[in-house]
Structures are given as structure tokens and as C-alpha cells.
Coordinates of C-alpha atoms in Angstrom, one line a residue:
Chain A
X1 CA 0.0 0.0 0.0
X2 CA 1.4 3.5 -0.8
X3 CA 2.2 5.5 2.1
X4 CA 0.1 9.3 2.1
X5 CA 1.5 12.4 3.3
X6 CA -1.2 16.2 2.7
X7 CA -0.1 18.9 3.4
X8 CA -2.6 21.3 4.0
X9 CA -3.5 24.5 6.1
X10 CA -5.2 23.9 8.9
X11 CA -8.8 24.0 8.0
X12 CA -10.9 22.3 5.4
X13 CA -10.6 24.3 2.4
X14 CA -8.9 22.5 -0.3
X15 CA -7.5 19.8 1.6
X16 CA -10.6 18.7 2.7
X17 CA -11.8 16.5 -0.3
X18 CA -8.4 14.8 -0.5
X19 CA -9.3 14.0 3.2
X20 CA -12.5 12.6 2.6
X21 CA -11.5 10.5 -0.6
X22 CA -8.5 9.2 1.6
X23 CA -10.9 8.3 4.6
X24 CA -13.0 6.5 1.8
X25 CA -10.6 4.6 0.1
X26 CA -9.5 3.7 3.9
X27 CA -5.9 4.1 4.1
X28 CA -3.9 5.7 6.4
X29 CA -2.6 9.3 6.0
X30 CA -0.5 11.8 7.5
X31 CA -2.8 14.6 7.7
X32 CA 0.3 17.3 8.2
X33 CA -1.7 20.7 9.1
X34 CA 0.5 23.9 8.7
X35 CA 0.1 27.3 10.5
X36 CA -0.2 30.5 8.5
X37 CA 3.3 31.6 9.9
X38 CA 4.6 28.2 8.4
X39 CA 3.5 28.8 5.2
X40 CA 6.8 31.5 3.9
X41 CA 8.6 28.5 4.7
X42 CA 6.6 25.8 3.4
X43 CA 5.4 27.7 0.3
X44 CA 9.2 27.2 -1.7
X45 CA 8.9 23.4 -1.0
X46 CA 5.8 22.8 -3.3
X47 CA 5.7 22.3 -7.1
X48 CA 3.8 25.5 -7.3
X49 CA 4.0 27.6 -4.5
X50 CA 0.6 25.9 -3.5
X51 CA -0.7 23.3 -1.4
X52 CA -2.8 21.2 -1.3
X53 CA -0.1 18.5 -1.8
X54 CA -0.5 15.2 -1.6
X55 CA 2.8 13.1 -1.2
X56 CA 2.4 9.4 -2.8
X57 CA 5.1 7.4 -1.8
X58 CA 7.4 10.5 -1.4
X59 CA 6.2 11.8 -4.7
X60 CA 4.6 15.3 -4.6
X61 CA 1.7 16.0 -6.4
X62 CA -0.5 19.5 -6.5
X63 CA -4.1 20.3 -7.6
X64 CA -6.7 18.7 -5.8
X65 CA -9.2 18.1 -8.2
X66 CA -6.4 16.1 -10.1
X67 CA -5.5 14.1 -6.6
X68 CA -9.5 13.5 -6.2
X69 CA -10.1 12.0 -9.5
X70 CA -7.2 10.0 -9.2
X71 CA -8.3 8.5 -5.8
X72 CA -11.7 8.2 -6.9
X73 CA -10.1 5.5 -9.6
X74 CA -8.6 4.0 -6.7
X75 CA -12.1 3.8 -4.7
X76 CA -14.1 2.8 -7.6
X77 CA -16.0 5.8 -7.9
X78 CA -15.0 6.7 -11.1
X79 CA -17.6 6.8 -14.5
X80 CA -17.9 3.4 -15.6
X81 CA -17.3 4.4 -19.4
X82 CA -15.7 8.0 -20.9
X83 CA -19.0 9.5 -21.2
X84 CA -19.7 9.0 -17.8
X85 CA -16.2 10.6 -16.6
X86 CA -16.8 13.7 -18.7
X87 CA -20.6 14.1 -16.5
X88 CA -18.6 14.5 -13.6
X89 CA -15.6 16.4 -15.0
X90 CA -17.4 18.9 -16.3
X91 CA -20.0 19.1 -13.1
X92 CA -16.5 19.9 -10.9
X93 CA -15.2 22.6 -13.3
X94 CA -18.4 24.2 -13.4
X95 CA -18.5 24.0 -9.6
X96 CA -14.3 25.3 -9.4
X97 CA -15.4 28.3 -11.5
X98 CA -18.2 28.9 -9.0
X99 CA -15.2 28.2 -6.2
X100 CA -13.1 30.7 -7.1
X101 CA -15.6 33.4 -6.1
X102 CA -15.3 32.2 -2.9
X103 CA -11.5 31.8 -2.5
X104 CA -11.4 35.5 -3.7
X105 CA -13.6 36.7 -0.8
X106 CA -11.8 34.3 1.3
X107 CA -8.2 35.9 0.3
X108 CA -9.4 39.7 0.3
X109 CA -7.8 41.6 3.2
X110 CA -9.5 44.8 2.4
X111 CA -12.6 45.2 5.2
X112 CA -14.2 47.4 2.7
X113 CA -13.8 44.8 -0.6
X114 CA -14.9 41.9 1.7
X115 CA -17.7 43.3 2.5
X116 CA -18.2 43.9 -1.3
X117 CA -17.6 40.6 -2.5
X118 CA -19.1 39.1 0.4
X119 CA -23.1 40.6 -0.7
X120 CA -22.3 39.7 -4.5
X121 CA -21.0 35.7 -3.5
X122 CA -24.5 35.8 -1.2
X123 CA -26.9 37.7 -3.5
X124 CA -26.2 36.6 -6.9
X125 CA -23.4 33.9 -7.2
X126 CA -24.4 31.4 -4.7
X127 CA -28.0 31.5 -6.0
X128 CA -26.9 31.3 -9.5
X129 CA -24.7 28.4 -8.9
X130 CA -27.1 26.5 -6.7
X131 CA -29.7 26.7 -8.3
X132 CA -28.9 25.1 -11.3
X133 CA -26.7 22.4 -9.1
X134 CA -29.7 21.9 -7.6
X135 CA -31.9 21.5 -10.4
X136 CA -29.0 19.3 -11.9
X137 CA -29.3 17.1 -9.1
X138 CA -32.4 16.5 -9.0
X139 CA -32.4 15.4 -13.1
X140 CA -29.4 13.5 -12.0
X141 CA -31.2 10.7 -9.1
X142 CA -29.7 12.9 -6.3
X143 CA -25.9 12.8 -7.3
X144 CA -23.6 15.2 -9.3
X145 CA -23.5 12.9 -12.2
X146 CA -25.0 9.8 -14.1
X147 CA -27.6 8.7 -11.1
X148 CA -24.9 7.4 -8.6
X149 CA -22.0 7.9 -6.4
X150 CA -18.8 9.4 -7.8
X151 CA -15.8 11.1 -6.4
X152 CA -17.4 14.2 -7.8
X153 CA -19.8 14.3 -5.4
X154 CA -17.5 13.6 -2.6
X155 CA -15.1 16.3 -3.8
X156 CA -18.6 18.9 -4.1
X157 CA -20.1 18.2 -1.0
X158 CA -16.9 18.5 1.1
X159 CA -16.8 22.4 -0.4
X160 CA -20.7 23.7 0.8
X161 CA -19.9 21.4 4.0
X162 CA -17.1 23.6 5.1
X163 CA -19.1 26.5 3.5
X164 CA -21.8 26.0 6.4
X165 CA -18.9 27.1 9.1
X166 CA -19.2 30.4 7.7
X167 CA -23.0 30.6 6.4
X168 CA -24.5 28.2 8.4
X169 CA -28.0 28.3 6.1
X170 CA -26.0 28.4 2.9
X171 CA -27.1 25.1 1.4
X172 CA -30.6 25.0 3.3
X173 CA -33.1 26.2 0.8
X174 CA -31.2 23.9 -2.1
X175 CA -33.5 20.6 -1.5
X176 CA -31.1 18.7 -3.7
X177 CA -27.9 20.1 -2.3
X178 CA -28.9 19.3 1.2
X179 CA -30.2 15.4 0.5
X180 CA -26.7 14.7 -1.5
X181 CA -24.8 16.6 1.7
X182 CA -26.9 14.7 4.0
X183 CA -25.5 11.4 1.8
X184 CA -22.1 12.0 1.6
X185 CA -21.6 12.9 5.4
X186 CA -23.0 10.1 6.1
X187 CA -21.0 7.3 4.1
X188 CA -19.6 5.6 6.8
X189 CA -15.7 6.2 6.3
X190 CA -16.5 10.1 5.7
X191 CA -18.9 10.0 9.0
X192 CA -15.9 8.7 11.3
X193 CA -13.3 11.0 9.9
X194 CA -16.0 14.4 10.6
X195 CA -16.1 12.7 13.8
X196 CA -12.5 12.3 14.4
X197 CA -11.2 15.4 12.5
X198 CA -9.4 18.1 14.3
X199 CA -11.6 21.0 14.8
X200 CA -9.2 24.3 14.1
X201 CA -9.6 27.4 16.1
X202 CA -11.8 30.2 14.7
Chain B
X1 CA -19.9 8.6 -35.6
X2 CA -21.4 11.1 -33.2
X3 CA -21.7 14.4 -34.7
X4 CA -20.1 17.3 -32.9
X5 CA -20.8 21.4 -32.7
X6 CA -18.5 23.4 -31.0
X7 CA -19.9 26.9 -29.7
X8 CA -17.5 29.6 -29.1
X9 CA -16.4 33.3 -29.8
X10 CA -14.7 34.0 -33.4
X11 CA -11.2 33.7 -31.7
X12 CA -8.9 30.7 -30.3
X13 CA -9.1 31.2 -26.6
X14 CA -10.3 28.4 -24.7
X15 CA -12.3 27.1 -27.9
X16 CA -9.2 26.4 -29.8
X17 CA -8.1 23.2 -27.6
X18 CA -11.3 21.9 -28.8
X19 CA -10.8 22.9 -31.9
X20 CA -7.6 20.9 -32.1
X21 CA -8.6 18.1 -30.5
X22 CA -11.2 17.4 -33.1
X23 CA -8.7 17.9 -35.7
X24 CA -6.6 15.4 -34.4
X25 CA -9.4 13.1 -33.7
X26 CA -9.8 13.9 -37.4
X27 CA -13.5 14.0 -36.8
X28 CA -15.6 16.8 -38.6
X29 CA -17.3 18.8 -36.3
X30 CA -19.1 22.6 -36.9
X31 CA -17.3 25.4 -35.7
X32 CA -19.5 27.6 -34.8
X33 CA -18.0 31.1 -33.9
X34 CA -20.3 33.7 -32.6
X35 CA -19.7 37.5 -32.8
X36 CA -19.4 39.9 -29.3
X37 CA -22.9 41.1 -30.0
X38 CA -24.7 37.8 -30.7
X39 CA -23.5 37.0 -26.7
X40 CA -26.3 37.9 -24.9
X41 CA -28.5 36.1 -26.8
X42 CA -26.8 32.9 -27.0
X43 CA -25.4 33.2 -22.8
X44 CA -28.7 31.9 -21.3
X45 CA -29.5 28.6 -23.7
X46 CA -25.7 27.5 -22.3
X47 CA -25.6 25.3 -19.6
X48 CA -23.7 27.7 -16.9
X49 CA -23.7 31.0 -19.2
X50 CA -20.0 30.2 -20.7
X51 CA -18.7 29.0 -23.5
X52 CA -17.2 26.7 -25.3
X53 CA -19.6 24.4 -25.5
X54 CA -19.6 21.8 -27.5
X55 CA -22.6 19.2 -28.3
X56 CA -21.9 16.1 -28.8
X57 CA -24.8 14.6 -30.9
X58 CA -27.1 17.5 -29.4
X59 CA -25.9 16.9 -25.8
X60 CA -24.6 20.1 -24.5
X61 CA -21.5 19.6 -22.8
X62 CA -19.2 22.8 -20.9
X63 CA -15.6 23.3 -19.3
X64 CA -12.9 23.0 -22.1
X65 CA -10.3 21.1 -19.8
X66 CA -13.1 18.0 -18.8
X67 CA -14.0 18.0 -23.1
X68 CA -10.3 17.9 -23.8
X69 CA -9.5 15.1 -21.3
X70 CA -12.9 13.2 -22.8
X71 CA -11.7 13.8 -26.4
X72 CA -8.1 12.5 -25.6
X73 CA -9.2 9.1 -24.7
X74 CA -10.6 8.7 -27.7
X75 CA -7.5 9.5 -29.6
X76 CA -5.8 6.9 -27.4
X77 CA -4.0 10.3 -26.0
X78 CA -4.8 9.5 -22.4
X79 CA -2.1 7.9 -19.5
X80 CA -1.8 4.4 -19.8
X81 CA -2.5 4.0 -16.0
X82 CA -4.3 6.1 -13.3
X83 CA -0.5 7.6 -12.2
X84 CA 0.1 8.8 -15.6
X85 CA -3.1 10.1 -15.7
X86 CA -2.7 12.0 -12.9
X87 CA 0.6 13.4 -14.0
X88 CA -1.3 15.2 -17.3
X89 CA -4.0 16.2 -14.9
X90 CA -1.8 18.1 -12.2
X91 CA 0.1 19.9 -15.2
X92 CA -3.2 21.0 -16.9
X93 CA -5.0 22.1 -13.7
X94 CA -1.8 24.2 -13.0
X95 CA -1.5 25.2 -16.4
X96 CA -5.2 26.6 -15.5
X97 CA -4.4 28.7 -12.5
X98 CA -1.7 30.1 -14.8
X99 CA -4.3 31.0 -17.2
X100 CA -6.7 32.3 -15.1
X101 CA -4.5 35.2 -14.7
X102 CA -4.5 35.9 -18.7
X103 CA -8.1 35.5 -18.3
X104 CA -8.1 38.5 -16.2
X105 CA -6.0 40.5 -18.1
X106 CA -7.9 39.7 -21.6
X107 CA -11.1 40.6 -19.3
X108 CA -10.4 43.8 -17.9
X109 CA -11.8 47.0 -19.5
X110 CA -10.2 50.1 -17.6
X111 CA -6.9 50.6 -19.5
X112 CA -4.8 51.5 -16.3
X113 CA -5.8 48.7 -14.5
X114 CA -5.4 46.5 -18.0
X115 CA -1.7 47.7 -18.0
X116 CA -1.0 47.3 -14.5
X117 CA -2.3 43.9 -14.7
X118 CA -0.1 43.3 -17.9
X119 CA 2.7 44.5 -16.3
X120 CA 2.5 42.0 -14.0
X121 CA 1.9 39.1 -15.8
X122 CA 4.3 39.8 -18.3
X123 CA 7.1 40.2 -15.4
X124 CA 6.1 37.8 -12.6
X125 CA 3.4 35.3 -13.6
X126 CA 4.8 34.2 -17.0
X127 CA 8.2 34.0 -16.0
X128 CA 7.1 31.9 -12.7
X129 CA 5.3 29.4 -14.7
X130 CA 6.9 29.2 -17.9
X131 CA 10.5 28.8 -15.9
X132 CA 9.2 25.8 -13.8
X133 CA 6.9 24.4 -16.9
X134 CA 10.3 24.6 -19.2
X135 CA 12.4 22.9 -16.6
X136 CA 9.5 20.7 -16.4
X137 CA 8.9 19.3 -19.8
X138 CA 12.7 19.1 -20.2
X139 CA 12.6 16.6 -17.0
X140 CA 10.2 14.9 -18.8
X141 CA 11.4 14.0 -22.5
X142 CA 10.3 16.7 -23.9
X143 CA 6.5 16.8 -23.0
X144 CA 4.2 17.6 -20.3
X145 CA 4.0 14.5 -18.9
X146 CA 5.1 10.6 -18.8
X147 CA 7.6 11.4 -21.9
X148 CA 5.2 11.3 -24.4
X149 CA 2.3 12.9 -26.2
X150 CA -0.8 13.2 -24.2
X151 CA -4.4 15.4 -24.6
X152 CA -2.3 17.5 -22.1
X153 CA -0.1 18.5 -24.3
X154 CA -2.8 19.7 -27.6
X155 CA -4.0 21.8 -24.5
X156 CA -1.3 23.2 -23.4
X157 CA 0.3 24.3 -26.4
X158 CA -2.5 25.9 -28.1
X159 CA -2.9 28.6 -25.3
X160 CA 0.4 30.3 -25.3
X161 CA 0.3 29.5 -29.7
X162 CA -3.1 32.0 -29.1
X163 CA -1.0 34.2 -27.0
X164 CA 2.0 34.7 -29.9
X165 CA -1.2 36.6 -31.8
X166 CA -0.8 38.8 -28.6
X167 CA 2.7 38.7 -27.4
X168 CA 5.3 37.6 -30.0
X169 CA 8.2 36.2 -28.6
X170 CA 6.3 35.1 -25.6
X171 CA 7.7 31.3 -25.4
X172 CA 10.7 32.4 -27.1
X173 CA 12.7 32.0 -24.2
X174 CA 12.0 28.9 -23.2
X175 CA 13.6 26.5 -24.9
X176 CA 11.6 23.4 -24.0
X177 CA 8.1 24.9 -24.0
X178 CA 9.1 26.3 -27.8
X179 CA 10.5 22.6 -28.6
X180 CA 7.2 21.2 -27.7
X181 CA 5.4 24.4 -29.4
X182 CA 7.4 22.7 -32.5
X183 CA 6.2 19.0 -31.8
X184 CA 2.6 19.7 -31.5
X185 CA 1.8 22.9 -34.2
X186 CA 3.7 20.2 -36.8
X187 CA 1.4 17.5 -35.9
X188 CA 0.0 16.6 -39.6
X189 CA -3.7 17.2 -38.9
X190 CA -3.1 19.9 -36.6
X191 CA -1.0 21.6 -39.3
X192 CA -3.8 20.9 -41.1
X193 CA -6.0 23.1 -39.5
X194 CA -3.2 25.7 -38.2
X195 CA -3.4 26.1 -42.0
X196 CA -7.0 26.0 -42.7
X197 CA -8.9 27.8 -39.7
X198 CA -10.1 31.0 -40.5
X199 CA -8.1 34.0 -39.1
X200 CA -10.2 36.6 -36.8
X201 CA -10.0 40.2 -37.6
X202 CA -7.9 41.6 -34.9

């Protein structure tokens, strides 16, 4: 069995689907959690300047959505055919272009631009987005793609799920959204590791 | 055969991977390039308001990376395992971040905060990535990944081929990226349609 080392900051973020598709496939992993005053440091020892980074038998690897799809090969919870694999690929682009609204408000050290950003994520992106996730999931049998569990929907969920720490209601008037959060959370392997996950300081 | 419409602005942007994908595939498909002002009109009947889109037997599929990746398999342009796999998709999803920051640039309206922005990525962002993707490819035989061609490569190349319209000697400098520039513009049916697509007013 390979040996897993993420690196990761010490919330949920980005390295939090890599966590869930590790707790699924059921191996062990270091789950190495760095400070933001690590980070200088740290940041000249990745590929990119970025983590998450998941080290496979020493080898380093960035992006997670790359790291997700290749454990979700490893867990089975790939398409079963091409066409299936490009329903979920282009679900979790879609969904990354709708994330990077939300890293941007999470980055912005300007008060005033938060503040900004912070009504037009809530007012108009969030809605636009989940909305038609929504919708999507329902025409999909309650997953992200092709009627059933993928590593799509692992890699999704774990997103709004770390979402509701800062906007507790955020996913609550998305029927669809909710039942596939309520789902996930509750496959076994992901249920134990939310239980036994360290809970970082606000 | 399935038949295949690609939907994108009269330019190569993110439409142009597509483009030569299909052309490699040697598959005909309908380019379909739409003008600034047709825009509004055709945003809302896409599936997220972007394009590309291309429909695949009048399926409407988005995201140009996930209809890359599905197009490669079918050129037998995948990895041959889930590692090598992996190794394109890190690169490409790299590549992106990289080329979100063109994507700003190519966005922006107010001129001072268009040249500020240039300024940037013409002094820090392209010679941050272009230094470690040249290093890169040369560590791996001359290609992006697994030393040998790969979907990842058609990709890769055709973004900084569309910014040579805009930057000249943009790749110049880097040996290896230019080598593989070399490889995959000479590849005969992407030749082909180097030589035949038609050439936007500027």
C-alpha cells in the first residue's frame, strides 16, 4: 500500500476533499496541518507555490481536483465508461469556476472589498450556482452525475460542508444540495473521519 | 460517428483546444463562432452562461479542460494508468491557474488597471510558470507529462500558440516549451488546421 503524506493548512478548504476521498478509500494518511506563519517557509517546498499537496510514496503532487479523480479511480468511484467521466468532469469545473468566487472573498484583506464581494458571492453567485446544481441534481437521481456515487460528489459536498462554518443556512433552501450533503456525510468512512477530524480554532 | 458542434467566440481562446482536438481526432465537427454582439442572446441557452460548449450529438457539454481530457481518450491520447493520468491532470490544472491570470487580463476593461495587470503578468506570472513548466517538460522527455504525447499536451500548447497573436516572442525564451510548441503545431492534422482555420480580424 502506498504510504500518504497532505499537506494542507489547517482548516478544510482544499484539503478537505483529499481527506474525505482518503478516509473513503481507507488508508492511512498523515494529515500534516500547517500554521499561516509556516507557510513563507513551506510555500518554496511545493511544485507550485501551493498546497494542497499530496505526497504518494514521497512523490509530490498538486491540484486537488487532479488528486481527487485519481483517488476516486482508486475507490471505484469513477464513471464506468468515458462519457460517464466527462458528466462528472465537467460538473466539478463548473463547480471550481463557482469556487473561485469564494477563494477570492476568502483571500481579500481589504474590510471594505470583503464586505463587497461578500453581498455579490451571497446575492447573486451562490444563487446562480445552486440553483442550477440543484436543479442538476435532481435530473441526476440525487448525485452530481450519471444517477450514482462518484468522487465528484465527494469532492462537491466537502466544499458547501465547510461552507456551512461560515454561512450556516447556505445550502438549506437547495432541497437537492442538502439530501446529497446529508449522503455523503453520512457514508460511513467520511462520517468517522468528521467525527474524528481536528476542529481548528476560529 | 457522433456528430459534434462546438460553440465559441470568433477567436482561439479556450475554444481552440477543442478545436484541435477534433482535428486530431480527425472528426468533422461545426465550428460555430459567434460574434461579441450575438453574446447575450446565446449566454442563457448554455448550460452555466460560458462557453465553449460543444454538443456532442445535441448533448450540451461545458468546461474545455473535462472536453479535452474526454476527447483525448478517444484519440488513445490518455495515461496508460491512473498515475500517468494523474501526471497530465496536475500539469493541466496548474496550467489553468496560470491562465486564469491571462483571463483577467484579456477581461479587464479600464486601461490603467489593463496595463498594471499586464505588467504583471508579463514580469512575474509568465516567467514563474513558464520557468518551472520549461524545466518541467525538459525533466520529462520533452513533454508535459510521462515522456510522451498526451491530450495535455494539444491543450497546453494551443494557449500560449493563441497568445504569440498577442505577445510575440512570448515562449521564445524557453527553450523546451518552444520545442514542444514545435512538436505539436507540426502534428500533420493539426497543421492541417493551423493552416485551414479562418483568421479573426484583430
Amino acid at each position: 500500500m502506498p504510504t500518504y503524506k497532505l499537506t494542507y493548512f489547517n482548516f478544510a478548504g482544499l484539503g478537505e476533499p483529499i481527506r474525505w476521498m482518503l478516509s473513503y478509500l481507507d488508508v492511512p494518511f498523515e494529515d500534516n496541518r500547517i500554521e499561516r506563519e509556516q507557510w513563507p517557509t513551506i510555500k518554496s517546498t511545493t511544485p507550485y507555490g501551493q498546497v494542497p499537496v499530496l505526497e504518494v510514496d514521497g512523490k509530490q503532487v498538486c491540484q486537488s481536483t487532479a488528486i481527487a479523480r485519481y483517488l476516486g479511480k482508486k475507490a471505484g468511484l469513477a464513471g464506468s465508461n468515458e462519457w460517464e467521466d466527462l458528466m462528472i468532469d465537467t460538473m466539478i469545473d463548473t463547480f471550481n469556476d463557482f469556487r473561485s468566487s469564494i477563494s477570492k472573498w476568502f483571500r481579500e484583506s481589504d474590510e471594505a472589498t470583503k464586505k463587497r464581494l461578500e453581498e455579490t458571492l451571497l446575492n447573486e453567485t451562490v444563487p446562480f450556482y445552486f440553483n442550477k446544481f440543484n436543479d442538476h441534481i435532481k435530473n441526476n437521481g440525487g448525485y452530481l452525475a450519471n444517477g450514482k456515487l462518484s468522487w465528484g460528489d465527494i469532492y462537491f459536498i466537502s466544499i458547501p460542508e465547510f461552507m456551512t462554518t461560515i454561512w450556516s443556512d447556505i445550502i438549506d433552501k437547495y432541497e437537492h444540495i442538502k439530501a446529497l450533503n446529508d449522503k455523503v456525510v453520512n457514508l460511513p468512512k467520511i462520517k468517522a473521519w468528521i467525527e474524528k477530524r481536528p476542529v481548528p480554532k476560529k
